mmCIF file of C-alpha atoms and ligand atoms in Angstrom:
data_model
loop_
_atom_site.group_PDB
_atom_site.id
_atom_site.type_symbol
_atom_site.label_atom_id
_atom_site.label_comp_id
_atom_site.label_asym_id
_atom_site.label_seq_id
_atom_site.Cartn_x
_atom_site.Cartn_y
_atom_site.Cartn_z
ATOM 1 C CA MET A 15 -30.682 -14.738 -9.517
ATOM 2 C CA PRO A 16 -28.356 -13.264 -6.938
ATOM 3 C CA HIS A 17 -27.427 -9.623 -7.132
ATOM 4 C CA ILE A 18 -23.660 -9.557 -7.590
ATOM 5 C CA ILE A 19 -21.483 -6.595 -6.701
ATOM 6 C CA GLU A 20 -18.039 -6.415 -8.271
ATOM 7 C CA GLY A 21 -15.559 -3.577 -8.535
ATOM 8 C CA GLN A 22 -14.871 -2.095 -11.966
ATOM 9 C CA MET A 23 -11.126 -1.657 -12.320
ATOM 10 C CA THR A 24 -11.154 1.921 -13.490
ATOM 11 C CA ALA A 25 -9.125 4.525 -11.625
ATOM 12 C CA GLN A 26 -10.275 7.540 -13.624
ATOM 13 C CA GLY A 27 -10.855 10.606 -11.425
ATOM 14 C CA LEU A 28 -9.494 9.018 -8.245
ATOM 15 C CA LYS A 29 -7.207 10.876 -5.850
ATOM 16 C CA VAL A 30 -4.741 8.491 -4.260
ATOM 17 C CA ALA A 31 -2.112 8.825 -1.525
ATOM 18 C CA ILE A 32 0.833 6.453 -1.859
ATOM 19 C CA PHE A 33 2.827 6.126 1.360
ATOM 20 C CA ALA A 34 6.289 4.630 1.055
ATOM 21 C CA THR A 35 9.052 4.002 3.575
ATOM 22 C CA ARG A 36 12.559 5.367 3.100
ATOM 23 C CA PHE A 37 13.833 2.248 4.867
ATOM 24 C CA ASN A 38 14.887 -0.315 2.238
ATOM 25 C CA ASP A 39 14.318 2.229 -0.532
ATOM 26 C CA PHE A 40 16.251 -0.026 -2.902
ATOM 27 C CA VAL A 41 13.226 -2.368 -2.781
ATOM 28 C CA VAL A 42 10.460 0.135 -2.010
ATOM 29 C CA SER A 43 11.194 2.347 -5.037
ATOM 30 C CA HIS A 44 10.127 -0.600 -7.228
ATOM 31 C CA LEU A 45 6.888 -0.947 -5.265
ATOM 32 C CA ILE A 46 6.138 2.749 -5.877
ATOM 33 C CA SER A 47 6.799 2.329 -9.606
ATOM 34 C CA GLY A 48 4.578 -0.748 -9.706
ATOM 35 C CA ALA A 49 1.700 1.018 -7.926
ATOM 36 C CA MET A 50 1.950 4.131 -10.125
ATOM 37 C CA ASP A 51 2.203 2.076 -13.300
ATOM 38 C CA PHE A 52 -0.856 0.019 -12.370
ATOM 39 C CA LEU A 53 -2.988 3.038 -11.448
ATOM 40 C CA THR A 54 -2.102 5.138 -14.493
ATOM 41 C CA ARG A 55 -2.696 2.146 -16.800
ATOM 42 C CA HIS A 56 -6.160 1.894 -15.221
ATOM 43 C CA GLY A 57 -7.005 5.526 -15.924
ATOM 44 C CA MET A 58 -5.692 7.536 -12.988
ATOM 45 C CA ASN A 59 -4.140 10.883 -13.884
ATOM 46 C CA ALA A 60 -0.545 10.855 -12.535
ATOM 47 C CA ASP A 61 -1.145 14.370 -11.157
ATOM 48 C CA ASP A 62 -3.875 12.936 -8.917
ATOM 49 C CA ALA A 63 -1.378 10.800 -6.991
ATOM 50 C CA THR A 64 0.560 12.094 -4.004
ATOM 51 C CA ILE A 65 3.631 10.120 -2.934
ATOM 52 C CA ILE A 66 4.467 10.587 0.731
ATOM 53 C CA ARG A 67 7.705 9.260 2.203
ATOM 54 C CA VAL A 68 7.896 8.129 5.845
ATOM 55 C CA PRO A 69 10.956 6.836 7.748
ATOM 56 C CA GLY A 70 10.005 3.193 8.278
ATOM 57 C CA ALA A 71 7.124 0.731 8.384
ATOM 58 C CA PHE A 72 6.387 1.627 11.990
ATOM 59 C CA GLU A 73 5.510 5.182 10.923
ATOM 60 C CA LEU A 74 3.119 4.138 8.131
ATOM 61 C CA PRO A 75 -0.049 3.958 10.289
ATOM 62 C CA ILE A 76 0.089 7.446 11.813
ATOM 63 C CA ALA A 77 0.888 9.049 8.463
ATOM 64 C CA CYS A 78 -1.904 7.116 6.712
ATOM 65 C CA LYS A 79 -4.294 8.050 9.527
ATOM 66 C CA LYS A 80 -3.690 11.764 8.934
ATOM 67 C CA ALA A 81 -4.262 11.358 5.187
ATOM 68 C CA ALA A 82 -7.414 9.335 5.778
ATOM 69 C CA ALA A 83 -8.804 12.023 8.076
ATOM 70 C CA SER A 84 -7.965 14.840 5.638
ATOM 71 C CA GLY A 85 -10.754 13.998 3.199
ATOM 72 C CA LYS A 86 -8.378 14.619 0.301
ATOM 73 C CA TYR A 87 -8.038 11.034 -0.908
ATOM 74 C CA ASP A 88 -10.305 8.292 -2.234
ATOM 75 C CA GLY A 89 -7.810 5.604 -1.286
ATOM 76 C CA ILE A 90 -4.404 4.889 0.187
ATOM 77 C CA VAL A 91 -1.605 2.534 -0.809
ATOM 78 C CA ALA A 92 0.900 1.769 1.981
ATOM 79 C CA LEU A 93 4.264 0.477 0.757
ATOM 80 C CA GLY A 94 7.324 -0.739 2.610
ATOM 81 C CA ALA A 95 9.698 -3.628 3.150
ATOM 82 C CA VAL A 96 10.671 -5.210 6.442
ATOM 83 C CA ILE A 97 13.514 -7.686 6.066
ATOM 84 C CA ARG A 98 14.167 -10.156 8.857
ATOM 85 C CA GLY A 99 17.874 -10.594 8.153
ATOM 86 C CA GLY A 100 18.716 -7.083 9.320
ATOM 87 C CA THR A 101 15.945 -6.609 11.808
ATOM 88 C CA PRO A 102 16.112 -7.896 15.381
ATOM 89 C CA HIS A 103 12.731 -6.250 16.062
ATOM 90 C CA PHE A 104 11.247 -7.590 12.786
ATOM 91 C CA ASP A 105 8.171 -9.138 14.415
ATOM 92 C CA TYR A 106 7.276 -5.992 16.366
ATOM 93 C CA VAL A 107 7.680 -3.690 13.367
ATOM 94 C CA CYS A 108 5.610 -5.982 11.111
ATOM 95 C CA SER A 109 2.804 -6.600 13.536
ATOM 96 C CA GLU A 110 2.473 -2.984 14.680
ATOM 97 C CA ALA A 111 2.470 -1.744 11.090
ATOM 98 C CA ALA A 112 -0.124 -4.308 9.971
ATOM 99 C CA LYS A 113 -2.326 -3.744 13.017
ATOM 100 C CA GLY A 114 -2.089 0.038 12.714
ATOM 101 C CA LEU A 115 -2.911 0.067 9.014
ATOM 102 C CA ALA A 116 -5.916 -2.199 9.534
ATOM 103 C CA LEU A 117 -7.179 0.146 12.260
ATOM 104 C CA VAL A 118 -6.803 3.201 10.034
ATOM 105 C CA SER A 119 -8.731 1.527 7.237
ATOM 106 C CA LEU A 120 -11.568 0.410 9.510
ATOM 107 C CA GLU A 121 -11.841 3.490 11.713
ATOM 108 C CA LYS A 122 -11.636 5.967 8.851
ATOM 109 C CA ASP A 123 -13.646 3.945 6.293
ATOM 110 C CA MET A 124 -10.668 4.233 3.975
ATOM 111 C CA PRO A 125 -9.841 1.683 1.271
ATOM 112 C CA LEU A 126 -6.191 0.892 1.956
ATOM 113 C CA GLY A 127 -3.958 -1.367 -0.119
ATOM 114 C CA PHE A 128 -1.516 -3.203 2.162
ATOM 115 C CA GLY A 129 1.808 -3.273 0.340
ATOM 116 C CA LEU A 130 4.198 -4.072 3.159
ATOM 117 C CA LEU A 131 6.654 -6.795 2.205
ATOM 118 C CA THR A 132 7.747 -8.922 5.163
ATOM 119 C CA ARG A 133 10.509 -11.226 3.997
ATOM 120 C CA ASP A 134 13.440 -13.192 5.402
ATOM 121 C CA SER A 135 16.100 -11.804 3.090
ATOM 122 C CA LEU A 136 16.818 -8.959 0.693
ATOM 123 C CA GLU A 137 16.752 -11.456 -2.186
ATOM 124 C CA GLN A 138 13.238 -12.606 -1.269
ATOM 125 C CA ALA A 139 12.091 -8.989 -0.998
ATOM 126 C CA ILE A 140 13.479 -8.181 -4.456
ATOM 127 C CA ASP A 141 11.631 -11.206 -5.878
ATOM 128 C CA ARG A 142 8.330 -9.666 -4.684
ATOM 129 C CA ALA A 143 9.236 -6.157 -5.876
ATOM 130 C CA GLY A 144 9.032 -6.844 -9.585
ATOM 131 C CA ALA A 145 11.618 -9.594 -10.095
ATOM 132 C CA LYS A 146 10.585 -13.276 -9.940
ATOM 133 C CA SER A 147 7.348 -13.276 -8.003
ATOM 134 C CA GLY A 148 5.262 -10.286 -8.991
ATOM 135 C CA ASN A 149 5.195 -6.813 -7.485
ATOM 136 C CA LYS A 150 3.541 -6.171 -4.131
ATOM 137 C CA GLY A 151 3.055 -2.508 -5.059
ATOM 138 C CA VAL A 152 0.916 -3.528 -8.036
ATOM 139 C CA GLU A 153 -1.106 -5.923 -5.873
ATOM 140 C CA ALA A 154 -1.698 -3.291 -3.188
ATOM 141 C CA ALA A 155 -2.792 -0.668 -5.745
ATOM 142 C CA SER A 156 -5.100 -3.188 -7.421
ATOM 143 C CA ALA A 157 -6.667 -4.214 -4.094
ATOM 144 C CA MET A 158 -7.217 -0.563 -3.138
ATOM 145 C CA LEU A 159 -8.875 0.205 -6.486
ATOM 146 C CA GLU A 160 -11.156 -2.828 -6.362
ATOM 147 C CA THR A 161 -12.126 -2.033 -2.754
ATOM 148 C CA ILE A 162 -12.971 1.601 -3.608
ATOM 149 C CA ARG A 163 -15.235 0.456 -6.433
ATOM 150 C CA VAL A 164 -16.904 -2.289 -4.364
ATOM 151 C CA LEU A 165 -17.560 -0.025 -1.367
ATOM 152 C CA GLU A 166 -19.215 2.542 -3.656
ATOM 153 C CA GLN A 167 -21.897 -0.028 -4.451
ATOM 154 C CA ILE A 168 -22.641 -1.529 -1.035
HETATM 155 N N1 INI B 219 11.631 -0.280 9.054
HETATM 156 C C1 INI B 219 11.313 -0.783 7.844
HETATM 157 O O1 INI B 219 10.448 -0.232 7.148
HETATM 158 N N2 INI B 219 11.942 -1.901 7.368
HETATM 159 C C2 INI B 219 12.896 -2.543 8.097
HETATM 160 O O2 INI B 219 13.436 -3.581 7.609
HETATM 161 C C3 INI B 219 13.253 -2.018 9.354
HETATM 162 N N3 INI B 219 14.323 -2.621 10.125
HETATM 163 O O3 INI B 219 15.068 -3.422 9.581
HETATM 164 O O4 INI B 219 14.491 -2.308 11.296
HETATM 165 C C4 INI B 219 12.588 -0.870 9.833
HETATM 166 N N4 INI B 219 12.874 -0.355 11.017
HETATM 167 C C5 INI B 219 12.564 1.014 11.358
HETATM 168 C C6 INI B 219 11.204 1.192 11.996
HETATM 169 O O5 INI B 219 10.153 0.997 11.054
HETATM 170 C C7 INI B 219 11.069 2.618 12.540
HETATM 171 O O6 INI B 219 11.223 3.551 11.499
HETATM 172 C C8 INI B 219 12.105 2.914 13.620
HETATM 173 O O7 INI B 219 12.072 1.943 14.644
HETATM 174 C C9 INI B 219 11.884 4.313 14.247
HETATM 175 O O8 INI B 219 10.574 4.415 14.799
#
């Protein structure tokens, strides 16, 4: 029989940093609510979450890097929304943010839920922020939690 490792979805006792962009706050505020709702429903004490606002998606990696190095957090959720319609430099912002966040996670051994919406229009972004097509903040928080619990066992 194989030995199977799976993450238990319990957030009790975890200290979590939730980074969220001010850019597109109309959308991002719903991602924050989704992440907080998910984590508290899975046992996290709301007082054990720290919500940190950064200007835009481009600034997420450096802020997450500092939190990861601080030793204060068990995991990080990075939330934001980059919308192509209003963004001539859409591709640069998205790719630098994604690349930077992946580096932080790998270099700092930090479970990091990637909750950056990259959509063509505001309507599409709203659909993924709790309207028609789920909530990316919930998904990012869930992925972070599962990763924390899996890494503990490897
Ligand atoms: N930042 C975002 O988070 N979302 C966007 O849609 C966006 N647009 O449209 O440009 C955006 N730009 C700002 C960028 O992330 C930096 O904050 C800015 O370039 C200053 O460094």
